[in-house]
């Protein structure tokens, strides 16, 4: 539930009415994203924020990644982009879908911004982690072949 009503009684009423969560406006987009991810994990029956994909171990709640057991540091923008892939592994994501994840930072998106961030992610995580589908977008390799 998103609302400007911030009284404890309002929160209790909203949760008792069936809301899975209660967020008061104004809010930070990253907090909203984290709350949506938490609710989605509960509905998938996966309350654990730890994800393993190939040689990557990803902790979605702590924003931490290990590649082959080594910690990998991502910038906030790199994380925002990578999280989009992790939430939908194996799914083709278009440039515009990926750009939407970067708009929350309020900066102008240049014509090659996505390519730059994909390149940075590949350098940090492995060049075969994110696959390019020419003229369509990118997808996270799931290693299920």
JSON list of N, CA and C in Angstrom, two decimals, residues 69-113:
[
{"chain": "A", "resi": 69, "resn": "UNK", "atom": "N", "xyz": [33.74, -17.19, -5.31]},
{"chain": "A", "resi": 69, "resn": "UNK", "atom": "CA", "xyz": [34.11, -17.00, -3.91]},
{"chain": "A", "resi": 69, "resn": "UNK", "atom": "C", "xyz": [34.74, -15.66, -3.58]},
{"chain": "A", "resi": 70, "resn": "UNK", "atom": "N", "xyz": [34.97, -14.82, -4.58]},
{"chain": "A", "resi": 70, "resn": "UNK", "atom": "CA", "xyz": [35.59, -13.51, -4.36]},
{"chain": "A", "resi": 70, "resn": "UNK", "atom": "C", "xyz": [34.53, -12.42, -4.38]},
{"chain": "A", "resi": 71, "resn": "UNK", "atom": "N", "xyz": [34.60, -11.50, -3.42]},
{"chain": "A", "resi": 71, "resn": "UNK", "atom": "CA", "xyz": [33.66, -10.38, -3.38]},
{"chain": "A", "resi": 71, "resn": "UNK", "atom": "C", "xyz": [33.83, -9.51, -4.61]},
{"chain": "A", "resi": 72, "resn": "UNK", "atom": "N", "xyz": [32.70, -9.06, -5.16]},
{"chain": "A", "resi": 72, "resn": "UNK", "atom": "CA", "xyz": [32.69, -8.18, -6.32]},
{"chain": "A", "resi": 72, "resn": "UNK", "atom": "C", "xyz": [31.95, -6.91, -5.91]},
{"chain": "A", "resi": 73, "resn": "UNK", "atom": "N", "xyz": [32.59, -5.77, -6.08]},
{"chain": "A", "resi": 73, "resn": "UNK", "atom": "CA", "xyz": [31.98, -4.50, -5.73]},
{"chain": "A", "resi": 73, "resn": "UNK", "atom": "C", "xyz": [31.32, -3.88, -6.96]},
{"chain": "A", "resi": 74, "resn": "UNK", "atom": "N", "xyz": [30.05, -3.54, -6.84]},
{"chain": "A", "resi": 74, "resn": "UNK", "atom": "CA", "xyz": [29.33, -2.85, -7.91]},
{"chain": "A", "resi": 74, "resn": "UNK", "atom": "C", "xyz": [28.92, -1.47, -7.44]},
{"chain": "A", "resi": 75, "resn": "UNK", "atom": "N", "xyz": [28.90, -0.52, -8.39]},
{"chain": "A", "resi": 75, "resn": "UNK", "atom": "CA", "xyz": [28.38, 0.80, -8.09]},
{"chain": "A", "resi": 75, "resn": "UNK", "atom": "C", "xyz": [26.85, 0.69, -7.98]},
{"chain": "A", "resi": 76, "resn": "UNK", "atom": "N", "xyz": [26.20, 1.72, -7.50]},
{"chain": "A", "resi": 76, "resn": "UNK", "atom": "CA", "xyz": [24.74, 1.71, -7.37]},
{"chain": "A", "resi": 76, "resn": "UNK", "atom": "C", "xyz": [24.07, 1.49, -8.72]},
{"chain": "A", "resi": 77, "resn": "UNK", "atom": "N", "xyz": [24.57, 2.12, -9.75]},
{"chain": "A", "resi": 77, "resn": "UNK", "atom": "CA", "xyz": [23.98, 1.96, -11.08]},
{"chain": "A", "resi": 77, "resn": "UNK", "atom": "C", "xyz": [24.22, 0.56, -11.64]},
{"chain": "A", "resi": 78, "resn": "UNK", "atom": "N", "xyz": [25.42, 0.04, -11.44]},
{"chain": "A", "resi": 78, "resn": "UNK", "atom": "CA", "xyz": [25.72, -1.32, -11.89]},
{"chain": "A", "resi": 78, "resn": "UNK", "atom": "C", "xyz": [24.79, -2.30, -11.17]},
{"chain": "A", "resi": 79, "resn": "UNK", "atom": "N", "xyz": [24.61, -2.10, -9.85]},
{"chain": "A", "resi": 79, "resn": "UNK", "atom": "CA", "xyz": [23.72, -2.98, -9.10]},
{"chain": "A", "resi": 79, "resn": "UNK", "atom": "C", "xyz": [22.29, -2.89, -9.61]},
{"chain": "A", "resi": 80, "resn": "UNK", "atom": "N", "xyz": [21.80, -1.68, -9.85]},
{"chain": "A", "resi": 80, "resn": "UNK", "atom": "CA", "xyz": [20.43, -1.50, -10.33]},
{"chain": "A", "resi": 80, "resn": "UNK", "atom": "C", "xyz": [20.21, -2.26, -11.63]},
{"chain": "A", "resi": 81, "resn": "UNK", "atom": "N", "xyz": [21.17, -2.20, -12.52]},
{"chain": "A", "resi": 81, "resn": "UNK", "atom": "CA", "xyz": [21.07, -2.91, -13.79]},
{"chain": "A", "resi": 81, "resn": "UNK", "atom": "C", "xyz": [21.15, -4.42, -13.58]},
{"chain": "A", "resi": 82, "resn": "UNK", "atom": "N", "xyz": [22.14, -4.86, -12.80]},
{"chain": "A", "resi": 82, "resn": "UNK", "atom": "CA", "xyz": [22.33, -6.29, -12.58]},
{"chain": "A", "resi": 82, "resn": "UNK", "atom": "C", "xyz": [21.15, -6.91, -11.84]},
{"chain": "A", "resi": 83, "resn": "UNK", "atom": "N", "xyz": [20.58, -6.19, -10.89]},
{"chain": "A", "resi": 83, "resn": "UNK", "atom": "CA", "xyz": [19.43, -6.69, -10.15]},
{"chain": "A", "resi": 83, "resn": "UNK", "atom": "C", "xyz": [18.25, -6.99, -11.08]},
{"chain": "A", "resi": 84, "resn": "UNK", "atom": "N", "xyz": [18.10, -6.17, -12.12]},
{"chain": "A", "resi": 84, "resn": "UNK", "atom": "CA", "xyz": [17.06, -6.42, -13.11]},
{"chain": "A", "resi": 84, "resn": "UNK", "atom": "C", "xyz": [17.23, -7.77, -13.78]},
{"chain": "A", "resi": 85, "resn": "UNK", "atom": "N", "xyz": [18.48, -8.13, -14.08]},
{"chain": "A", "resi": 85, "resn": "UNK", "atom": "CA", "xyz": [18.76, -9.43, -14.68]},
{"chain": "A", "resi": 85, "resn": "UNK", "atom": "C", "xyz": [18.50, -10.56, -13.68]},
{"chain": "A", "resi": 86, "resn": "UNK", "atom": "N", "xyz": [18.94, -10.37, -12.44]},
{"chain": "A", "resi": 86, "resn": "UNK", "atom": "CA", "xyz": [18.81, -11.42, -11.42]},
{"chain": "A", "resi": 86, "resn": "UNK", "atom": "C", "xyz": [17.33, -11.69, -11.12]},
{"chain": "A", "resi": 87, "resn": "UNK", "atom": "N", "xyz": [16.52, -10.67, -11.14]},
{"chain": "A", "resi": 87, "resn": "UNK", "atom": "CA", "xyz": [15.10, -10.84, -10.86]},
{"chain": "A", "resi": 87, "resn": "UNK", "atom": "C", "xyz": [14.39, -11.61, -11.98]},
{"chain": "A", "resi": 88, "resn": "UNK", "atom": "N", "xyz": [15.00, -11.62, -13.18]},
{"chain": "A", "resi": 88, "resn": "UNK", "atom": "CA", "xyz": [14.40, -12.32, -14.33]},
{"chain": "A", "resi": 88, "resn": "UNK", "atom": "C", "xyz": [15.48, -13.06, -15.10]},
{"chain": "A", "resi": 89, "resn": "UNK", "atom": "N", "xyz": [16.14, -14.04, -14.46]},
{"chain": "A", "resi": 89, "resn": "UNK", "atom": "CA", "xyz": [17.25, -14.74, -15.13]},
{"chain": "A", "resi": 89, "resn": "UNK", "atom": "C", "xyz": [16.78, -15.47, -16.38]},
{"chain": "A", "resi": 90, "resn": "UNK", "atom": "N", "xyz": [17.59, -15.37, -17.42]},
{"chain": "A", "resi": 90, "resn": "UNK", "atom": "CA", "xyz": [17.27, -16.03, -18.68]},
{"chain": "A", "resi": 90, "resn": "UNK", "atom": "C", "xyz": [16.28, -15.27, -19.54]},
{"chain": "A", "resi": 91, "resn": "UNK", "atom": "N", "xyz": [15.69, -14.21, -19.00]},
{"chain": "A", "resi": 91, "resn": "UNK", "atom": "CA", "xyz": [14.70, -13.42, -19.74]},
{"chain": "A", "resi": 91, "resn": "UNK", "atom": "C", "xyz": [15.39, -12.31, -20.51]},
{"chain": "A", "resi": 92, "resn": "UNK", "atom": "N", "xyz": [15.00, -12.14, -21.76]},
{"chain": "A", "resi": 92, "resn": "UNK", "atom": "CA", "xyz": [15.54, -11.06, -22.58]},
{"chain": "A", "resi": 92, "resn": "UNK", "atom": "C", "xyz": [15.02, -9.72, -22.08]},
{"chain": "A", "resi": 93, "resn": "UNK", "atom": "N", "xyz": [15.94, -8.81, -21.77]},
{"chain": "A", "resi": 93, "resn": "UNK", "atom": "CA", "xyz": [15.57, -7.46, -21.35]},
{"chain": "A", "resi": 93, "resn": "UNK", "atom": "C", "xyz": [15.99, -6.48, -22.44]},
{"chain": "A", "resi": 94, "resn": "UNK", "atom": "N", "xyz": [15.07, -5.64, -22.86]},
{"chain": "A", "resi": 94, "resn": "UNK", "atom": "CA", "xyz": [15.36, -4.67, -23.91]},
{"chain": "A", "resi": 94, "resn": "UNK", "atom": "C", "xyz": [16.17, -3.50, -23.35]},
{"chain": "A", "resi": 95, "resn": "UNK", "atom": "N", "xyz": [16.75, -2.74, -24.27]},
{"chain": "A", "resi": 95, "resn": "UNK", "atom": "CA", "xyz": [17.48, -1.53, -23.86]},
{"chain": "A", "resi": 95, "resn": "UNK", "atom": "C", "xyz": [16.59, -0.61, -23.05]},
{"chain": "A", "resi": 96, "resn": "UNK", "atom": "N", "xyz": [15.34, -0.42, -23.48]},
{"chain": "A", "resi": 96, "resn": "UNK", "atom": "CA", "xyz": [14.47, 0.51, -22.77]},
{"chain": "A", "resi": 96, "resn": "UNK", "atom": "C", "xyz": [14.14, -0.01, -21.37]},
{"chain": "A", "resi": 97, "resn": "UNK", "atom": "N", "xyz": [13.97, -1.32, -21.20]},
{"chain": "A", "resi": 97, "resn": "UNK", "atom": "CA", "xyz": [13.75, -1.87, -19.87]},
{"chain": "A", "resi": 97, "resn": "UNK", "atom": "C", "xyz": [14.95, -1.61, -18.96]},
{"chain": "A", "resi": 98, "resn": "UNK", "atom": "N", "xyz": [16.14, -1.77, -19.51]},
{"chain": "A", "resi": 98, "resn": "UNK", "atom": "CA", "xyz": [17.35, -1.54, -18.74]},
{"chain": "A", "resi": 98, "resn": "UNK", "atom": "C", "xyz": [17.55, -0.05, -18.46]},
{"chain": "A", "resi": 99, "resn": "UNK", "atom": "N", "xyz": [17.24, 0.78, -19.43]},
{"chain": "A", "resi": 99, "resn": "UNK", "atom": "CA", "xyz": [17.35, 2.23, -19.22]},
{"chain": "A", "resi": 99, "resn": "UNK", "atom": "C", "xyz": [16.42, 2.69, -18.11]},
{"chain": "A", "resi": 100, "resn": "UNK", "atom": "N", "xyz": [15.22, 2.10, -18.03]},
{"chain": "A", "resi": 100, "resn": "UNK", "atom": "CA", "xyz": [14.27, 2.46, -16.98]},
{"chain": "A", "resi": 100, "resn": "UNK", "atom": "C", "xyz": [14.87, 2.23, -15.60]},
{"chain": "A", "resi": 101, "resn": "UNK", "atom": "N", "xyz": [15.71, 1.22, -15.46]},
{"chain": "A", "resi": 101, "resn": "UNK", "atom": "CA", "xyz": [16.33, 0.93, -14.16]},
{"chain": "A", "resi": 101, "resn": "UNK", "atom": "C", "xyz": [17.34, 2.01, -13.79]},
{"chain": "A", "resi": 102, "resn": "UNK", "atom": "N", "xyz": [17.88, 2.71, -14.79]},
{"chain": "A", "resi": 102, "resn": "UNK", "atom": "CA", "xyz": [18.88, 3.75, -14.51]},
{"chain": "A", "resi": 102, "resn": "UNK", "atom": "C", "xyz": [18.26, 5.14, -14.36]},
{"chain": "A", "resi": 103, "resn": "UNK", "atom": "N", "xyz": [17.03, 5.33, -14.84]},
{"chain": "A", "resi": 103, "resn": "UNK", "atom": "CA", "xyz": [16.40, 6.64, -14.75]},
{"chain": "A", "resi": 103, "resn": "UNK", "atom": "C", "xyz": [16.20, 7.09, -13.31]},
{"chain": "A", "resi": 104, "resn": "UNK", "atom": "N", "xyz": [16.10, 6.15, -12.37]},
{"chain": "A", "resi": 104, "resn": "UNK", "atom": "CA", "xyz": [15.88, 6.51, -10.98]},
{"chain": "A", "resi": 104, "resn": "UNK", "atom": "C", "xyz": [17.02, 7.36, -10.41]},
{"chain": "A", "resi": 105, "resn": "UNK", "atom": "N", "xyz": [18.17, 7.36, -11.07]},
{"chain": "A", "resi": 105, "resn": "UNK", "atom": "CA", "xyz": [19.31, 8.13, -10.59]},
{"chain": "A", "resi": 105, "resn": "UNK", "atom": "C", "xyz": [19.26, 9.59, -11.06]},
{"chain": "A", "resi": 106, "resn": "UNK", "atom": "N", "xyz": [18.29, 9.91, -11.90]},
{"chain": "A", "resi": 106, "resn": "UNK", "atom": "CA", "xyz": [18.06, 11.28, -12.30]},
{"chain": "A", "resi": 106, "resn": "UNK", "atom": "C", "xyz": [19.04, 11.84, -13.31]},
{"chain": "A", "resi": 107, "resn": "UNK", "atom": "N", "xyz": [19.94, 11.05, -13.80]},
{"chain": "A", "resi": 107, "resn": "UNK", "atom": "CA", "xyz": [20.92, 11.55, -14.78]},
{"chain": "A", "resi": 107, "resn": "UNK", "atom": "C", "xyz": [20.42, 11.25, -16.19]},
{"chain": "A", "resi": 108, "resn": "UNK", "atom": "N", "xyz": [20.93, 12.00, -17.12]},
{"chain": "A", "resi": 108, "resn": "UNK", "atom": "CA", "xyz": [20.62, 11.77, -18.53]},
{"chain": "A", "resi": 108, "resn": "UNK", "atom": "C", "xyz": [21.19, 10.44, -18.96]},
{"chain": "A", "resi": 109, "resn": "UNK", "atom": "N", "xyz": [20.44, 9.71, -19.76]},
{"chain": "A", "resi": 109, "resn": "UNK", "atom": "CA", "xyz": [20.90, 8.43, -20.29]},
{"chain": "A", "resi": 109, "resn": "UNK", "atom": "C", "xyz": [21.41, 8.68, -21.71]},
{"chain": "A", "resi": 110, "resn": "UNK", "atom": "N", "xyz": [22.71, 8.48, -21.89]},
{"chain": "A", "resi": 110, "resn": "UNK", "atom": "CA", "xyz": [23.32, 8.68, -23.21]},
{"chain": "A", "resi": 110, "resn": "UNK", "atom": "C", "xyz": [23.00, 7.47, -24.10]},
{"chain": "A", "resi": 111, "resn": "UNK", "atom": "N", "xyz": [23.27, 7.61, -25.39]},
{"chain": "A", "resi": 111, "resn": "UNK", "atom": "CA", "xyz": [22.94, 6.55, -26.34]},
{"chain": "A", "resi": 111, "resn": "UNK", "atom": "C", "xyz": [23.71, 5.25, -26.07]},
{"chain": "A", "resi": 112, "resn": "UNK", "atom": "N", "xyz": [24.90, 5.35, -25.46]},
{"chain": "A", "resi": 112, "resn": "UNK", "atom": "CA", "xyz": [25.70, 4.14, -25.22]},
{"chain": "A", "resi": 112, "resn": "UNK", "atom": "C", "xyz": [25.77, 3.76, -23.74]},
{"chain": "A", "resi": 113, "resn": "UNK", "atom": "N", "xyz": [24.94, 4.35, -22.91]},
{"chain": "A", "resi": 113, "resn": "UNK", "atom": "CA", "xyz": [25.00, 4.10, -21.47]},
{"chain": "A", "resi": 113, "resn": "UNK", "atom": "C", "xyz": [24.84, 2.63, -21.13]}
]
